[in-house]
Amino acid sequence: MTPASVPLTPPHDTGRPGAAGSATAHDLAVRHRLLLALSGLLTLCLFLSYEGVHGDADPLRTASAPAVLSLDTALYALDQAQRDAGAAAPTSDFQKQISVAAQSLAAAAGDDVGGPAGRQALQTVAGLITVYAVKVQQAQLQPADSVLREAYLSYATSVLTDEGSGIQARLTALRAQLRATVHRQTGFGPLLWCGWTMTLLLTLVLAAALLEAQLFLRRRFRRRFNRGLLAAGGLLVAWVVTALLFTAWTHRGMAHTRALLDRPLSGPLITDAGRHTASYLAHTGFRASAAVWILIGGILLMALAETGLRRHIDDYRFRPR
């Protein structure tokens, strides 16, 4: 034949090899581009929405929540120490409470409370606790009813309870900052609502596009099922449902943690809160690390859509002479 190439007509195409074949090739190309574009857009939207929730889960579990509980422990220990400050002689209970407070501040500093400014504030409070303990011990070494004893105790009490610059005021302010951080980390704001709404809409649109492509191939080529498109549909459902479940579990745990830390805790309640927080935020690290599988799933989804349509697209290419 004289033409440089001859259009091939697939054996199951019911149309003519000319206009009908060209229309089929165009329809296949359109569906091919649409499926790949929707898959890529859904992957990006799902990844960003997933990270928006899970990205703060691990910092909440490892830093923010333990730091709030550490500050609660320090405040409670200092309150108990103040009760023993008026004893006639130095007591082991007072020293124990001061030690607990100092260790709690060190733990909070290790959790990187408030960044450099927070660490500086904790160092200042630690210095004030040392001053407070020294003045109480000096008071306890003085005779009962002596003026010097009362002066030492008064100064120690002001270091602890002064409303502007006392230890308790500083720790309470730090705790308020940490609570704001916890609220930010556990919040589900408008951007996340928008992201997840777009994710669900894109999921529905892509599912509809996969179904329409399956019906198109069945009608045009008389093939009942296309394995690539069926696998892509199954992967889409499993992929998005798993991400939704992981997100729901993580957000529920974060919401419970926020509610627990919203109120000041004392005594045994602090220990209970630590145990409950660990339970609420269990496995959040694993679920956060699953974000990489969203990208892998998106690549697989596009690969399956490509596989499902590529053979039919290749059937309509011109074979070289």
mmCIF file of C-alpha atoms in Angstrom:
data_model
loop_
_atom_site.group_PDB
_atom_site.id
_atom_site.type_symbol
_atom_site.label_atom_id
_atom_site.label_comp_id
_atom_site.label_asym_id
_atom_site.label_seq_id
_atom_site.Cartn_x
_atom_site.Cartn_y
_atom_site.Cartn_z
ATOM 1 C CA MET A 1 0.000 0.000 0.000
ATOM 2 C CA THR A 2 1.128 3.559 -0.643
ATOM 3 C CA PRO A 3 0.284 5.225 2.671
ATOM 4 C CA ALA A 4 3.148 5.378 5.153
ATOM 5 C CA SER A 5 1.030 3.715 7.771
ATOM 6 C CA VAL A 6 -2.252 1.941 8.159
ATOM 7 C CA PRO A 7 -4.698 2.589 11.050
ATOM 8 C CA LEU A 8 -5.380 -0.506 13.051
ATOM 9 C CA THR A 9 -8.894 -1.346 14.153
ATOM 10 C CA PRO A 10 -9.146 -3.429 17.334
ATOM 11 C CA PRO A 11 -10.929 -6.707 16.709
ATOM 12 C CA HIS A 12 -13.752 -5.883 19.133
ATOM 13 C CA ASP A 13 -14.384 -2.290 18.016
ATOM 14 C CA THR A 14 -17.824 -2.098 16.445
ATOM 15 C CA GLY A 15 -17.123 1.112 14.545
ATOM 16 C CA ARG A 16 -15.565 1.795 11.164
ATOM 17 C CA PRO A 17 -11.780 2.037 11.033
ATOM 18 C CA GLY A 18 -11.942 5.606 9.835
ATOM 19 C CA ALA A 19 -14.091 8.181 11.657
ATOM 20 C CA ALA A 20 -15.305 5.781 14.337
ATOM 21 C CA GLY A 21 -11.751 4.623 15.063
ATOM 22 C CA SER A 22 -10.545 8.202 15.327
ATOM 23 C CA ALA A 23 -13.388 9.036 17.706
ATOM 24 C CA THR A 24 -12.567 6.016 19.833
ATOM 25 C CA ALA A 25 -8.913 6.990 19.985
ATOM 26 C CA HIS A 26 -9.898 10.494 21.071
ATOM 27 C CA ASP A 27 -12.324 9.159 23.704
ATOM 28 C CA LEU A 28 -9.649 6.877 25.105
ATOM 29 C CA ALA A 29 -7.097 9.691 25.251
ATOM 30 C CA VAL A 30 -9.543 11.979 27.053
ATOM 31 C CA ARG A 31 -10.355 9.343 29.665
ATOM 32 C CA HIS A 32 -6.689 8.501 30.054
ATOM 33 C CA ARG A 33 -5.734 12.107 30.774
ATOM 34 C CA LEU A 34 -8.734 12.610 33.058
ATOM 35 C CA LEU A 35 -7.969 9.563 35.211
ATOM 36 C CA LEU A 36 -4.306 10.480 35.572
ATOM 37 C CA ALA A 37 -5.096 14.121 36.396
ATOM 38 C CA LEU A 38 -7.758 13.199 38.977
ATOM 39 C CA SER A 39 -5.475 10.590 40.546
ATOM 40 C CA GLY A 40 -2.599 13.050 40.865
ATOM 41 C CA LEU A 41 -4.823 15.817 42.266
ATOM 42 C CA LEU A 42 -6.460 13.453 44.762
ATOM 43 C CA THR A 43 -3.061 12.184 45.901
ATOM 44 C CA LEU A 44 -1.839 15.714 46.599
ATOM 45 C CA CYS A 45 -5.049 16.779 48.350
ATOM 46 C CA LEU A 46 -5.227 13.622 50.481
ATOM 47 C CA PHE A 47 -1.560 13.871 51.454
ATOM 48 C CA LEU A 48 -1.841 17.517 52.557
ATOM 49 C CA SER A 49 -5.091 16.906 54.454
ATOM 50 C CA TYR A 50 -3.663 13.819 56.150
ATOM 51 C CA GLU A 51 -0.476 15.625 57.144
ATOM 52 C CA GLY A 52 -2.547 18.548 58.460
ATOM 53 C CA VAL A 53 -3.933 16.264 61.171
ATOM 54 C CA HIS A 54 -1.166 13.729 61.744
ATOM 55 C CA GLY A 55 1.733 16.171 61.483
ATOM 56 C CA ASP A 56 0.934 17.541 64.962
ATOM 57 C CA ALA A 57 0.089 14.217 66.604
ATOM 58 C CA ASP A 58 3.645 13.142 67.362
ATOM 59 C CA PRO A 59 4.768 16.545 68.781
ATOM 60 C CA LEU A 60 1.658 16.504 70.956
ATOM 61 C CA ARG A 61 2.432 13.008 72.229
ATOM 62 C CA THR A 62 6.151 13.473 72.796
ATOM 63 C CA ALA A 63 6.424 17.148 73.816
ATOM 64 C CA SER A 64 3.358 19.303 74.419
ATOM 65 C CA ALA A 65 1.212 16.949 76.507
ATOM 66 C CA PRO A 66 4.092 15.705 78.719
ATOM 67 C CA ALA A 67 5.236 19.307 79.236
ATOM 68 C CA VAL A 68 1.776 20.391 80.443
ATOM 69 C CA LEU A 69 1.732 17.499 82.904
ATOM 70 C CA SER A 70 5.269 18.369 84.046
ATOM 71 C CA LEU A 71 4.190 21.933 84.831
ATOM 72 C CA ASP A 72 1.126 20.641 86.686
ATOM 73 C CA THR A 73 3.420 18.392 88.714
ATOM 74 C CA ALA A 74 5.741 21.291 89.531
ATOM 75 C CA LEU A 75 2.852 23.531 90.607
ATOM 76 C CA TYR A 76 1.386 20.810 92.796
ATOM 77 C CA ALA A 77 4.764 20.001 94.374
ATOM 78 C CA LEU A 78 5.402 23.673 95.181
ATOM 79 C CA ASP A 79 1.943 23.991 96.727
ATOM 80 C CA GLN A 80 2.703 20.995 98.937
ATOM 81 C CA ALA A 81 6.122 22.447 99.802
ATOM 82 C CA GLN A 82 4.525 25.704 100.913
ATOM 83 C CA ARG A 83 2.393 23.765 103.381
ATOM 84 C CA ASP A 84 5.563 22.375 104.973
ATOM 85 C CA ALA A 85 7.430 25.686 104.862
ATOM 86 C CA GLY A 86 6.194 26.770 108.277
ATOM 87 C CA ALA A 87 7.556 23.701 110.077
ATOM 88 C CA ALA A 88 9.725 24.366 113.123
ATOM 89 C CA ALA A 89 12.694 22.541 111.558
ATOM 90 C CA PRO A 90 13.743 21.464 108.057
ATOM 91 C CA THR A 91 11.705 18.445 106.933
ATOM 92 C CA SER A 92 12.343 15.728 104.384
ATOM 93 C CA ASP A 93 8.887 16.285 102.891
ATOM 94 C CA PHE A 94 9.776 19.874 102.013
ATOM 95 C CA GLN A 95 13.019 18.798 100.380
ATOM 96 C CA LYS A 96 11.217 16.034 98.516
ATOM 97 C CA GLN A 97 8.637 18.427 97.072
ATOM 98 C CA ILE A 98 11.332 20.891 96.013
ATOM 99 C CA SER A 99 13.202 18.065 94.323
ATOM 100 C CA VAL A 100 10.035 16.945 92.509
ATOM 101 C CA ALA A 101 9.407 20.481 91.314
ATOM 102 C CA ALA A 102 12.972 20.853 90.038
ATOM 103 C CA GLN A 103 12.850 17.504 88.225
ATOM 104 C CA SER A 104 9.522 18.399 86.637
ATOM 105 C CA LEU A 105 10.942 21.664 85.318
ATOM 106 C CA ALA A 106 13.923 19.786 83.909
ATOM 107 C CA ALA A 107 11.545 17.371 82.165
ATOM 108 C CA ALA A 108 9.532 20.277 80.747
ATOM 109 C CA ALA A 109 12.740 21.893 79.480
ATOM 110 C CA GLY A 110 13.680 18.591 77.853
ATOM 111 C CA ASP A 111 10.347 18.675 76.018
ATOM 112 C CA ASP A 112 11.412 22.010 74.482
ATOM 113 C CA VAL A 113 8.591 24.042 76.024
ATOM 114 C CA GLY A 114 8.010 27.245 74.056
ATOM 115 C CA GLY A 115 11.342 27.103 72.261
ATOM 116 C CA PRO A 116 14.289 29.250 73.439
ATOM 117 C CA ALA A 117 12.011 31.727 75.249
ATOM 118 C CA GLY A 118 10.298 28.885 77.115
ATOM 119 C CA ARG A 119 13.608 27.334 78.136
ATOM 120 C CA GLN A 120 14.819 30.719 79.390
ATOM 121 C CA ALA A 121 11.627 31.145 81.417
ATOM 122 C CA LEU A 122 12.074 27.676 82.942
ATOM 123 C CA GLN A 123 15.682 28.458 83.858
ATOM 124 C CA THR A 124 14.490 31.626 85.605
ATOM 125 C CA VAL A 125 11.860 29.670 87.522
ATOM 126 C CA ALA A 126 14.424 27.042 88.498
ATOM 127 C CA GLY A 127 16.627 29.795 89.931
ATOM 128 C CA LEU A 128 13.681 31.243 91.851
ATOM 129 C CA ILE A 129 12.860 27.817 93.291
ATOM 130 C CA THR A 130 16.414 27.597 94.604
ATOM 131 C CA VAL A 131 16.021 31.027 96.228
ATOM 132 C CA TYR A 132 12.666 29.990 97.685
ATOM 133 C CA ALA A 133 14.072 26.763 99.156
ATOM 134 C CA VAL A 134 17.087 28.534 100.673
ATOM 135 C CA LYS A 135 14.940 31.206 102.358
ATOM 136 C CA VAL A 136 12.557 28.614 103.784
ATOM 137 C CA GLN A 137 15.485 26.616 105.171
ATOM 138 C CA GLN A 138 16.965 29.775 106.691
ATOM 139 C CA ALA A 139 13.624 30.534 108.310
ATOM 140 C CA GLN A 140 13.323 27.034 109.724
ATOM 141 C CA LEU A 141 16.748 27.395 111.369
ATOM 142 C CA GLN A 142 15.595 30.467 113.311
ATOM 143 C CA PRO A 143 13.883 30.295 116.692
ATOM 144 C CA ALA A 144 10.106 30.157 116.628
ATOM 145 C CA ASP A 145 8.401 33.573 116.885
ATOM 146 C CA SER A 146 11.600 35.395 115.880
ATOM 147 C CA VAL A 147 11.333 38.407 113.607
ATOM 148 C CA LEU A 148 14.042 37.071 111.328
ATOM 149 C CA ARG A 149 12.138 33.840 110.856
ATOM 150 C CA GLU A 150 9.019 35.703 109.836
ATOM 151 C CA ALA A 151 11.049 37.878 107.458
ATOM 152 C CA TYR A 152 12.584 34.865 105.730
ATOM 153 C CA LEU A 153 9.195 33.132 105.421
ATOM 154 C CA SER A 154 7.567 36.296 104.117
ATOM 155 C CA TYR A 155 10.244 36.737 101.471
ATOM 156 C CA ALA A 156 10.051 33.063 100.475
ATOM 157 C CA THR A 157 6.271 33.269 100.169
ATOM 158 C CA SER A 158 6.479 36.373 97.992
ATOM 159 C CA VAL A 159 8.997 34.614 95.697
ATOM 160 C CA LEU A 160 6.523 31.783 95.310
ATOM 161 C CA THR A 161 3.158 33.552 95.141
ATOM 162 C CA ASP A 162 3.764 37.111 93.896
ATOM 163 C CA GLU A 163 1.100 37.789 91.260
ATOM 164 C CA GLY A 164 3.427 39.562 88.889
ATOM 165 C CA SER A 165 6.727 37.715 89.031
ATOM 166 C CA GLY A 166 6.285 34.819 91.448
ATOM 167 C CA ILE A 167 7.070 31.223 90.644
ATOM 168 C CA GLN A 168 3.441 30.154 90.492
ATOM 169 C CA ALA A 169 2.491 33.072 88.233
ATOM 170 C CA ARG A 170 5.327 32.289 85.831
ATOM 171 C CA LEU A 171 4.476 28.594 85.703
ATOM 172 C CA THR A 172 0.790 29.364 85.222
ATOM 173 C CA ALA A 173 1.628 31.662 82.303
ATOM 174 C CA LEU A 174 3.824 28.966 80.749
ATOM 175 C CA ARG A 175 1.050 26.448 81.160
ATOM 176 C CA ALA A 176 -1.387 28.800 79.421
ATOM 177 C CA GLN A 177 1.033 29.084 76.489
ATOM 178 C CA LEU A 178 1.310 25.316 76.324
ATOM 179 C CA ARG A 179 -2.463 24.945 76.402
ATOM 180 C CA ALA A 180 -2.657 27.313 73.432
ATOM 181 C CA THR A 181 -0.106 25.119 71.638
ATOM 182 C CA VAL A 182 -2.150 22.011 72.453
ATOM 183 C CA HIS A 183 -5.306 23.686 71.103
ATOM 184 C CA ARG A 184 -3.489 24.619 67.899
ATOM 185 C CA GLN A 185 -2.123 21.108 67.464
ATOM 186 C CA THR A 186 -5.469 19.430 68.106
ATOM 187 C CA GLY A 187 -7.653 21.925 66.245
ATOM 188 C CA PHE A 188 -9.551 21.073 63.071
ATOM 189 C CA GLY A 189 -9.814 24.469 61.431
ATOM 190 C CA PRO A 190 -11.369 25.744 58.195
ATOM 191 C CA LEU A 191 -8.353 24.794 56.085
ATOM 192 C CA LEU A 192 -8.555 21.182 57.199
ATOM 193 C CA TRP A 193 -12.308 21.092 56.664
ATOM 194 C CA CYS A 194 -11.773 22.485 53.182
ATOM 195 C CA GLY A 195 -8.982 20.004 52.455
ATOM 196 C CA TRP A 196 -10.965 16.961 53.548
ATOM 197 C CA THR A 197 -14.087 18.175 51.742
ATOM 198 C CA MET A 198 -12.074 18.521 48.540
ATOM 199 C CA THR A 199 -10.553 15.085 49.144
ATOM 200 C CA LEU A 200 -13.969 13.424 49.449
ATOM 201 C CA LEU A 201 -15.315 15.252 46.387
ATOM 202 C CA LEU A 202 -12.296 14.238 44.317
ATOM 203 C CA THR A 203 -12.692 10.651 45.530
ATOM 204 C CA LEU A 204 -16.294 10.583 44.324
ATOM 205 C CA VAL A 205 -15.387 12.191 41.008
ATOM 206 C CA LEU A 206 -12.521 9.749 40.419
ATOM 207 C CA ALA A 207 -14.702 6.772 41.355
ATOM 208 C CA ALA A 208 -17.325 7.990 38.890
ATOM 209 C CA ALA A 209 -14.665 8.470 36.207
ATOM 210 C CA LEU A 210 -13.319 4.936 36.754
ATOM 211 C CA LEU A 211 -16.837 3.497 36.541
ATOM 212 C CA GLU A 212 -17.602 5.493 33.395
ATOM 213 C CA ALA A 213 -14.344 4.347 31.778
ATOM 214 C CA GLN A 214 -15.188 0.735 32.660
ATOM 215 C CA LEU A 215 -18.634 1.066 31.075
ATOM 216 C CA PHE A 216 -17.158 2.800 28.041
ATOM 217 C CA LEU A 217 -14.690 -0.056 27.438
ATOM 218 C CA ARG A 218 -17.403 -2.629 27.972
ATOM 219 C CA ARG A 219 -19.696 -0.913 25.479
ATOM 220 C CA ARG A 220 -17.058 -0.145 22.873
ATOM 221 C CA PHE A 221 -14.943 -3.300 23.026
ATOM 222 C CA ARG A 222 -17.502 -5.794 24.373
ATOM 223 C CA ARG A 223 -15.246 -6.716 27.265
ATOM 224 C CA ARG A 224 -17.079 -7.255 30.509
ATOM 225 C CA PHE A 225 -14.323 -6.181 32.894
ATOM 226 C CA ASN A 226 -11.055 -4.292 32.694
ATOM 227 C CA ARG A 227 -8.751 -5.652 35.358
ATOM 228 C CA GLY A 228 -6.632 -2.525 35.589
ATOM 229 C CA LEU A 229 -9.599 -0.228 36.180
ATOM 230 C CA LEU A 230 -11.226 -2.656 38.619
ATOM 231 C CA ALA A 231 -7.990 -2.861 40.601
ATOM 232 C CA ALA A 232 -7.731 0.928 40.554
ATOM 233 C CA GLY A 233 -11.275 1.207 41.935
ATOM 234 C CA GLY A 234 -10.559 -1.284 44.707
ATOM 235 C CA LEU A 235 -7.334 0.480 45.597
ATOM 236 C CA LEU A 236 -9.100 3.848 45.633
ATOM 237 C CA VAL A 237 -11.690 2.645 48.148
ATOM 238 C CA ALA A 238 -9.165 0.910 50.426
ATOM 239 C CA TRP A 239 -6.723 3.829 50.166
ATOM 240 C CA VAL A 240 -9.152 6.596 51.083
ATOM 241 C CA VAL A 241 -11.097 4.597 53.696
ATOM 242 C CA THR A 242 -7.872 3.652 55.502
ATOM 243 C CA ALA A 243 -6.712 7.283 55.510
ATOM 244 C CA LEU A 244 -10.110 8.392 56.849
ATOM 245 C CA LEU A 245 -10.083 5.787 59.634
ATOM 246 C CA PHE A 246 -6.517 6.627 60.656
ATOM 247 C CA THR A 247 -7.394 10.326 60.708
ATOM 248 C CA ALA A 248 -10.587 9.783 62.716
ATOM 249 C CA TRP A 249 -8.749 7.682 65.324
ATOM 250 C CA THR A 250 -5.908 10.170 65.622
ATOM 251 C CA HIS A 251 -8.162 13.210 65.843
ATOM 252 C CA ARG A 252 -10.365 11.531 68.450
ATOM 253 C CA GLY A 253 -7.322 10.794 70.612
ATOM 254 C CA MET A 254 -6.064 14.346 70.192
ATOM 255 C CA ALA A 255 -9.476 15.774 71.128
ATOM 256 C CA HIS A 256 -9.616 13.616 74.282
ATOM 257 C CA THR A 257 -6.103 14.768 75.190
ATOM 258 C CA ARG A 258 -7.042 18.420 74.760
ATOM 259 C CA ALA A 259 -10.133 18.012 76.963
ATOM 260 C CA LEU A 260 -8.039 16.287 79.628
ATOM 261 C CA LEU A 261 -5.348 18.984 79.688
ATOM 262 C CA ASP A 262 -7.745 21.926 79.628
ATOM 263 C CA ARG A 263 -8.142 21.875 83.398
ATOM 264 C CA PRO A 264 -5.338 22.159 85.988
ATOM 265 C CA LEU A 265 -4.534 18.802 87.555
ATOM 266 C CA SER A 266 -3.110 17.915 90.939
ATOM 267 C CA GLY A 267 -2.005 14.926 92.954
ATOM 268 C CA PRO A 268 -2.922 11.462 91.652
ATOM 269 C CA LEU A 269 -4.934 13.050 88.836
ATOM 270 C CA ILE A 270 -1.653 14.008 87.136
ATOM 271 C CA THR A 271 -0.493 10.392 87.066
ATOM 272 C CA ASP A 272 -3.880 9.269 85.778
ATOM 273 C CA ALA A 273 -3.805 11.964 83.113
ATOM 274 C CA GLY A 274 -0.378 10.819 81.948
ATOM 275 C CA ARG A 275 -1.628 7.262 81.604
ATOM 276 C CA HIS A 276 -4.789 8.338 79.764
ATOM 277 C CA THR A 277 -2.836 10.636 77.441
ATOM 278 C CA ALA A 278 -0.471 7.835 76.514
ATOM 279 C CA SER A 279 -3.498 5.663 75.757
ATOM 280 C CA TYR A 280 -5.260 8.346 73.692
ATOM 281 C CA LEU A 281 -2.171 9.040 71.591
ATOM 282 C CA ALA A 282 -0.975 5.457 71.204
ATOM 283 C CA HIS A 283 -0.043 4.476 67.638
ATOM 284 C CA THR A 284 -0.240 8.070 66.390
ATOM 285 C CA GLY A 285 3.413 7.870 65.391
ATOM 286 C CA PHE A 286 2.725 4.809 63.259
ATOM 287 C CA ARG A 287 -0.304 6.424 61.656
ATOM 288 C CA ALA A 288 1.658 9.620 60.979
ATOM 289 C CA SER A 289 4.385 7.620 59.239
ATOM 290 C CA ALA A 290 1.733 6.122 56.963
ATOM 291 C CA ALA A 291 1.624 9.425 55.062
ATOM 292 C CA VAL A 292 4.304 8.100 52.730
ATOM 293 C CA TRP A 293 1.929 5.309 51.717
ATOM 294 C CA ILE A 294 -0.500 7.920 50.465
ATOM 295 C CA LEU A 295 2.088 8.955 47.891
ATOM 296 C CA ILE A 296 2.845 5.319 47.055
ATOM 297 C CA GLY A 297 -0.870 4.599 46.763
ATOM 298 C CA GLY A 298 -1.304 7.545 44.411
ATOM 299 C CA ILE A 299 1.480 6.271 42.175
ATOM 300 C CA LEU A 300 -0.060 2.787 42.131
ATOM 301 C CA LEU A 301 -3.469 4.257 41.341
ATOM 302 C CA MET A 302 -2.106 6.130 38.337
ATOM 303 C CA ALA A 303 -0.166 3.047 37.240
ATOM 304 C CA LEU A 304 -3.316 0.891 37.336
ATOM 305 C CA ALA A 305 -5.325 3.473 35.403
ATOM 306 C CA GLU A 306 -2.499 3.658 32.865
ATOM 307 C CA THR A 307 -2.381 -0.139 32.577
ATOM 308 C CA GLY A 308 -6.130 -0.385 32.143
ATOM 309 C CA LEU A 309 -6.233 1.971 29.166
ATOM 310 C CA ARG A 310 -2.773 1.670 27.617
ATOM 311 C CA ARG A 311 -3.429 -1.503 25.617
ATOM 312 C CA HIS A 312 -6.533 -0.020 23.999
ATOM 313 C CA ILE A 313 -4.763 3.272 23.314
ATOM 314 C CA ASP A 314 -1.879 1.436 21.673
ATOM 315 C CA ASP A 315 -4.353 -0.407 19.440
ATOM 316 C CA TYR A 316 -5.213 2.930 17.821
ATOM 317 C CA ARG A 317 -1.699 4.073 17.152
ATOM 318 C CA PHE A 318 -0.373 3.949 13.608
ATOM 319 C CA ARG A 319 2.002 1.087 12.923
ATOM 320 C CA PRO A 320 5.134 2.153 10.937
ATOM 321 C CA ARG A 321 5.468 0.725 7.450
#
